[in-house]
Every structure is written in structure tokens, then in C-alpha cells.
Coordinates of C-alpha atoms in Angstrom, one line a residue:
M1 CA 90.2 89.5 143.9
I2 CA 92.4 92.5 143.1
F3 CA 94.5 90.4 140.8
K4 CA 91.5 89.1 139.0
S5 CA 89.9 92.5 138.7
K6 CA 93.2 94.0 137.2
A7 CA 93.6 91.0 134.9
N8 CA 90.0 91.3 133.8
N9 CA 90.5 95.0 133.1
A10 CA 93.6 94.3 131.1
L11 CA 91.9 91.6 129.1
D12 CA 88.9 93.9 128.5
K13 CA 91.3 96.5 127.0
M14 CA 93.0 93.9 124.8
E15 CA 89.8 92.1 123.7
D16 CA 88.6 92.7 120.2
P17 CA 84.9 91.8 119.8
R18 CA 85.5 90.8 116.2
E19 CA 88.2 88.3 117.2
T20 CA 86.0 86.9 120.0
L21 CA 83.1 86.4 117.5
D22 CA 85.3 84.7 115.0
Y23 CA 86.6 82.4 117.7
S24 CA 83.0 81.6 118.9
Y25 CA 82.0 80.8 115.3
Q26 CA 85.0 78.6 114.9
R27 CA 84.1 76.7 118.1
Q28 CA 80.5 76.2 116.9
L29 CA 81.8 74.9 113.6
E30 CA 84.0 72.4 115.4
L31 CA 81.0 71.3 117.5
L32 CA 78.9 70.9 114.4
Q33 CA 81.6 68.8 112.9
K34 CA 81.6 66.6 115.9
V35 CA 77.9 66.1 115.8
R36 CA 78.1 65.2 112.1
R37 CA 80.8 62.8 112.8
G38 CA 78.7 61.3 115.6
V39 CA 75.8 60.9 113.1
A40 CA 78.1 59.2 110.7
D41 CA 79.4 56.8 113.4
V42 CA 75.8 55.9 114.5
A43 CA 74.8 55.4 110.9
T44 CA 77.8 53.1 110.4
S45 CA 76.9 51.1 113.4
R46 CA 73.3 50.8 112.3
K47 CA 74.4 49.7 108.9
R48 CA 76.7 47.1 110.4
V49 CA 73.9 45.7 112.5
E50 CA 71.7 45.5 109.4
L51 CA 74.4 43.5 107.6
Q52 CA 74.6 41.2 110.6
I53 CA 70.9 40.7 110.7
N54 CA 70.9 39.9 107.0
Q55 CA 73.7 37.4 107.4
I56 CA 72.1 35.6 110.4
E57 CA 68.7 35.5 108.6
A58 CA 70.5 33.9 105.7
Q59 CA 72.0 31.3 108.0
A60 CA 68.6 30.7 109.6
R61 CA 67.0 30.1 106.3
K62 CA 69.8 27.7 105.4
L63 CA 69.4 25.7 108.6
E64 CA 65.7 25.5 107.9
D65 CA 66.3 24.1 104.5
Q66 CA 68.8 21.6 105.9
G67 CA 66.4 20.5 108.6
R68 CA 63.7 20.0 106.0
K69 CA 66.1 17.9 103.8
A70 CA 67.2 15.8 106.9
L71 CA 63.6 15.0 107.6
G72 CA 63.2 14.0 104.0
V73 CA 66.0 11.4 104.2
G74 CA 64.8 10.2 107.6
R75 CA 67.4 11.9 109.8
E76 CA 65.1 13.4 112.4
D77 CA 68.1 14.0 114.7
L78 CA 69.8 16.2 112.2
A79 CA 66.7 18.0 111.5
R80 CA 66.1 18.7 115.2
E81 CA 69.7 20.0 115.6
A82 CA 69.3 22.3 112.6
L83 CA 66.1 23.7 113.9
T84 CA 67.7 24.2 117.4
R85 CA 70.5 26.2 115.8
R86 CA 67.9 28.1 113.8
S87 CA 66.1 29.0 116.9
S88 CA 69.3 30.4 118.5
L89 CA 69.9 32.5 115.4
Q90 CA 66.3 33.8 115.6
T91 CA 67.1 35.0 119.2
Q92 CA 70.2 36.8 117.9
I93 CA 68.2 38.4 115.1
A94 CA 65.7 39.7 117.6
D95 CA 68.5 41.3 119.8
L96 CA 70.1 42.8 116.7
R97 CA 66.8 44.3 115.6
V98 CA 66.4 45.9 119.0
Q99 CA 69.9 47.4 118.7
H100 CA 69.1 48.4 115.1
D101 CA 66.0 50.2 116.3
N102 CA 68.0 52.0 119.0
L103 CA 70.7 53.0 116.7
Q104 CA 68.2 54.3 114.1
A105 CA 66.5 56.4 116.8
E106 CA 69.8 57.8 118.0
E107 CA 70.7 58.5 114.4
E108 CA 67.5 60.4 113.8
K109 CA 68.0 62.3 117.1
L110 CA 71.6 63.3 116.1
T111 CA 70.5 64.2 112.6
T112 CA 67.8 66.5 114.0
A113 CA 70.3 68.0 116.4
S114 CA 72.8 68.5 113.6
H115 CA 70.1 70.3 111.5
R116 CA 69.3 72.6 114.4
L117 CA 72.9 73.3 115.2
Q118 CA 73.5 74.0 111.5
A119 CA 70.7 76.5 111.5
K120 CA 72.0 78.1 114.7
V121 CA 75.5 78.3 113.3
D122 CA 74.2 79.9 110.1
S123 CA 72.2 82.4 112.1
F124 CA 75.2 83.1 114.4
R125 CA 77.4 83.6 111.3
T126 CA 75.0 86.2 109.9
R127 CA 74.7 88.0 113.2
K128 CA 78.5 87.8 113.7
E129 CA 79.2 89.5 110.3
T130 CA 76.6 92.2 111.1
I131 CA 78.1 92.9 114.5
K132 CA 81.6 93.0 113.0
A133 CA 80.5 95.4 110.3
T134 CA 78.8 97.6 112.9
Y135 CA 81.8 97.5 115.2
T136 CA 84.2 98.4 112.4
A137 CA 82.0 101.3 111.3
A138 CA 81.7 102.6 114.9
E139 CA 85.4 102.2 115.4
A140 CA 86.1 104.2 112.2
Q141 CA 83.5 106.9 113.2
T142 CA 85.1 107.1 116.7
R143 CA 88.6 107.6 115.2
I144 CA 87.2 110.3 112.8
N145 CA 85.5 112.1 115.7
E146 CA 88.6 111.9 117.8
A147 CA 90.7 113.3 114.9
F148 CA 88.2 116.2 114.5
S149 CA 88.2 116.9 118.2
G150 CA 92.0 116.5 118.5
I151 CA 91.8 114.0 121.4
S152 CA 93.2 111.1 119.5
E153 CA 96.8 110.1 120.1
E154 CA 98.0 110.9 116.6
M155 CA 96.3 114.3 116.4
G156 CA 97.3 115.0 120.0
D157 CA 101.0 114.7 119.0
V158 CA 100.3 116.9 116.0
G159 CA 98.6 119.5 118.2
L160 CA 101.6 119.5 120.6
A161 CA 104.0 119.9 117.7
I162 CA 102.0 122.9 116.4
Q163 CA 101.8 124.4 119.9
R164 CA 105.6 124.1 120.3
A165 CA 106.2 125.6 116.9
E166 CA 103.9 128.6 117.7
D167 CA 105.7 129.1 121.1
K168 CA 109.1 129.1 119.4
T169 CA 107.8 131.5 116.7
A170 CA 106.4 133.9 119.3
Q171 CA 109.7 133.7 121.3
M172 CA 111.8 134.5 118.2
Q173 CA 109.5 137.4 117.3
A174 CA 109.8 138.7 120.9
R175 CA 113.5 138.4 120.8
A176 CA 113.8 140.1 117.4
G177 CA 111.6 143.0 118.7
A178 CA 113.7 143.4 121.8
I179 CA 116.9 143.5 119.9
D180 CA 115.5 146.1 117.6
E181 CA 114.5 148.3 120.6
L182 CA 117.9 147.9 122.1
L183 CA 119.6 148.8 118.8
A184 CA 117.4 151.9 118.5
S185 CA 118.1 153.0 122.1
G186 CA 121.8 152.5 121.7
A187 CA 122.1 149.8 124.4
L188 CA 123.5 147.5 121.7
D189 CA 126.0 148.4 119.1
D190 CA 125.1 147.8 115.5
F191 CA 128.3 146.3 114.1
S192 CA 126.9 146.2 110.6
G193 CA 126.4 150.0 110.5
S194 CA 128.9 152.7 109.5
R195 CA 130.6 155.5 111.5
G196 CA 128.3 158.1 109.9
D197 CA 125.3 156.5 111.7
D198 CA 126.9 157.3 115.0
I199 CA 127.5 160.9 114.0
Q200 CA 123.9 161.2 112.8
A201 CA 122.7 159.8 116.2
E202 CA 124.8 162.4 118.0
L203 CA 123.4 165.2 115.9
D204 CA 119.9 163.9 116.6
R205 CA 120.6 163.9 120.3
M206 CA 121.8 167.5 120.1
G207 CA 118.7 168.6 118.2
G208 CA 116.6 166.9 120.8
G209 CA 118.4 168.8 123.6
R210 CA 117.7 172.1 121.8
D211 CA 114.0 171.2 121.5
V212 CA 114.0 170.6 125.2
E213 CA 115.4 174.1 125.9
L214 CA 112.8 175.7 123.7
E215 CA 110.0 173.8 125.5
I216 CA 111.3 175.0 128.8
A217 CA 111.4 178.6 127.5
R218 CA 107.8 178.3 126.3
M219 CA 106.7 176.9 129.7
K220 CA 108.4 179.8 131.5
A221 CA 106.6 182.3 129.2
E222 CA 103.2 180.7 130.1
L223 CA 104.1 181.0 133.8
G224 CA 105.1 184.6 133.4
Q225 CA 108.7 183.9 134.2
G226 CA 110.2 184.9 130.8
P227 CA 109.4 185.8 127.2
A228 CA 107.9 183.2 124.8
P229 CA 110.2 182.4 121.9
Q230 CA 108.5 182.5 118.4
S231 CA 109.8 179.1 117.4
A232 CA 108.8 177.5 120.7
I233 CA 107.2 174.1 120.3
T234 CA 103.4 174.2 120.4
P235 CA 101.1 171.2 120.5
G236 CA 100.0 170.2 117.0
Q237 CA 102.7 172.2 115.1
P238 CA 105.9 171.0 113.5
Q239 CA 109.2 171.7 115.1
Q240 CA 111.3 174.6 113.8
Q241 CA 114.9 175.6 114.3
P242 CA 115.2 178.3 116.9
Q243 CA 116.5 181.8 115.9
A244 CA 118.0 183.7 118.8
E245 CA 118.0 187.2 117.2
P246 CA 114.2 187.7 116.9
Y247 CA 113.7 186.7 120.5
Q248 CA 116.0 189.5 121.8
E249 CA 114.9 192.4 119.6
P250 CA 111.6 193.3 121.5
Y251 CA 113.4 193.3 124.8
Q252 CA 116.3 195.6 123.7
Q253 CA 114.1 198.7 123.0
P254 CA 114.7 201.6 125.4
Q255 CA 112.1 202.1 128.2
S256 CA 111.6 205.9 127.4
Q257 CA 110.1 205.2 124.0
P258 CA 106.4 206.1 123.8
T259 CA 104.1 203.2 124.3
Q260 CA 101.9 204.5 121.4
Q261 CA 104.3 202.9 119.0
Y262 CA 103.3 199.4 120.2
R263 CA 99.6 199.9 120.1
Q264 CA 97.8 198.2 117.4
P265 CA 95.1 199.9 115.3
G266 CA 91.9 200.1 117.3
E267 CA 93.4 199.7 120.8
G268 CA 92.7 203.2 121.9
Q269 CA 89.1 203.3 120.7

């Protein structure tokens, strides 16, 4: 049972309804051809019987004439023999007529069956062509829908190829971005650059360290731990180069100097 079920499943996958219909139509044509051949054979037999009947009837008429002539010449014995043979031929004619009637009935039956089978074959041919056209259209529509949805084998391969190409492209882009970041951070050496680029990078690092010092000084001034430099970095303002002299001048004045000199107009009012 398992073998038959698996064999049936395999045959069902391999079966093409159009080929099955064509084969069935071919078998019906062969059957119709056999029926027509049978009709021809019966008709031939019937015709042969008719010829035999005609020949025997001719012999019977001849014997009848011979018996009549024998009686005319006074040969009653010959006339009796001729009539005896004629009677035997009449019996054969009767049997042949029965066979002829049977063959004629069989011929009519086969002819009717042939006409019915011909009509059935013609109807099957029309239905076969309709089913084949419908199946072909449905098969084409299915392939189109599978292509649109991407579940067909061909489109599935194309989709996988596109996915692999996109993955490789994303991987190359990520690699390029990572290398750019490493070059910018100095983790990798840029062998295509000149020595001046290294000097510029060193100068940039020195400037960055100076900015850090200015930021620390500004934070100390906010916390009351030291004076605030004028060129300290403030949020939202561009960076400026620090000048050391202006920062020290307010703190180098003598303590005995009158405080009125530092008042602004309107402070004492």
C-alpha cells in the first residue's frame, strides 16, 4: 500500500492532463476504427451471402428448366432427379436468407453504434480541446502569479541573487566606513598620505590639549577655585586662541589700591 501510494503520488506529479486527454482521444479513435472495420466485415459477409443466394437461385431455376425439358422428352426419372436437387437448393437458399437477415441486422446494429461512437468522439474532441485550452491558460496564469509573488523557482533564484548582492554591498559599505574611522582615529596608517599630514595631526592634537586646559580653567572659575580666562570655551561660541597676559593683569594689582577704581558707574547709588 505504501509503495502504491508513493507511486501514485509520483505519477500524479508527472501527469499532464493534456497528454492524458490526447491519449484518451487516440484510444477512442482506435475503437471507432475497429467498429468501422467490423461494420465493413459484416457488410462483406452479407454481400457474400447475397451472391451465394443469387448463384443457388440461378442453379435452382436451371434445374427446374431441365426437369421440365426431361418431362417433355419422356424422361420422368431425370425430371424427378432435377426437381430433387432443386428442392435441396431451395433449402440452402432458405438457410442463406436467414444468415443474410442476421448479418444485415448485425450490420445495422454496428452502423448505429459507429454513428453513436463517432458523435461521442466528436463531443470528446471538442471538450478535450476546451479543457486543454483552459488548463494552458490556468497554467500560464499560475506562472505569472508565481512570478509576481516571487515564489516560482526562477524568480526565487533571482530573489536570492539580489539578496546576496545586497548583503555583499552592505558588507563592503560597512567595511569602507570602518576603515575610514580607523584612518581618522590614527589606528591605521594612511600610506598614500604625505609626512605633512602627520605634522598637521600632531598640531591638531596640541591645539586640542590647549582647549582642554582652557575648559578646566573655566570650570574652576565657575566653582570658585580660580579666575575665569577671557578666551575660555563657552557653549555656543567659537573657540579662540588663549592669551596668557590679559588673564594675569587683574590679579597683579596691589591690594592697597582703593576699591573705588574698580566700581562701575552707578554701583554706589
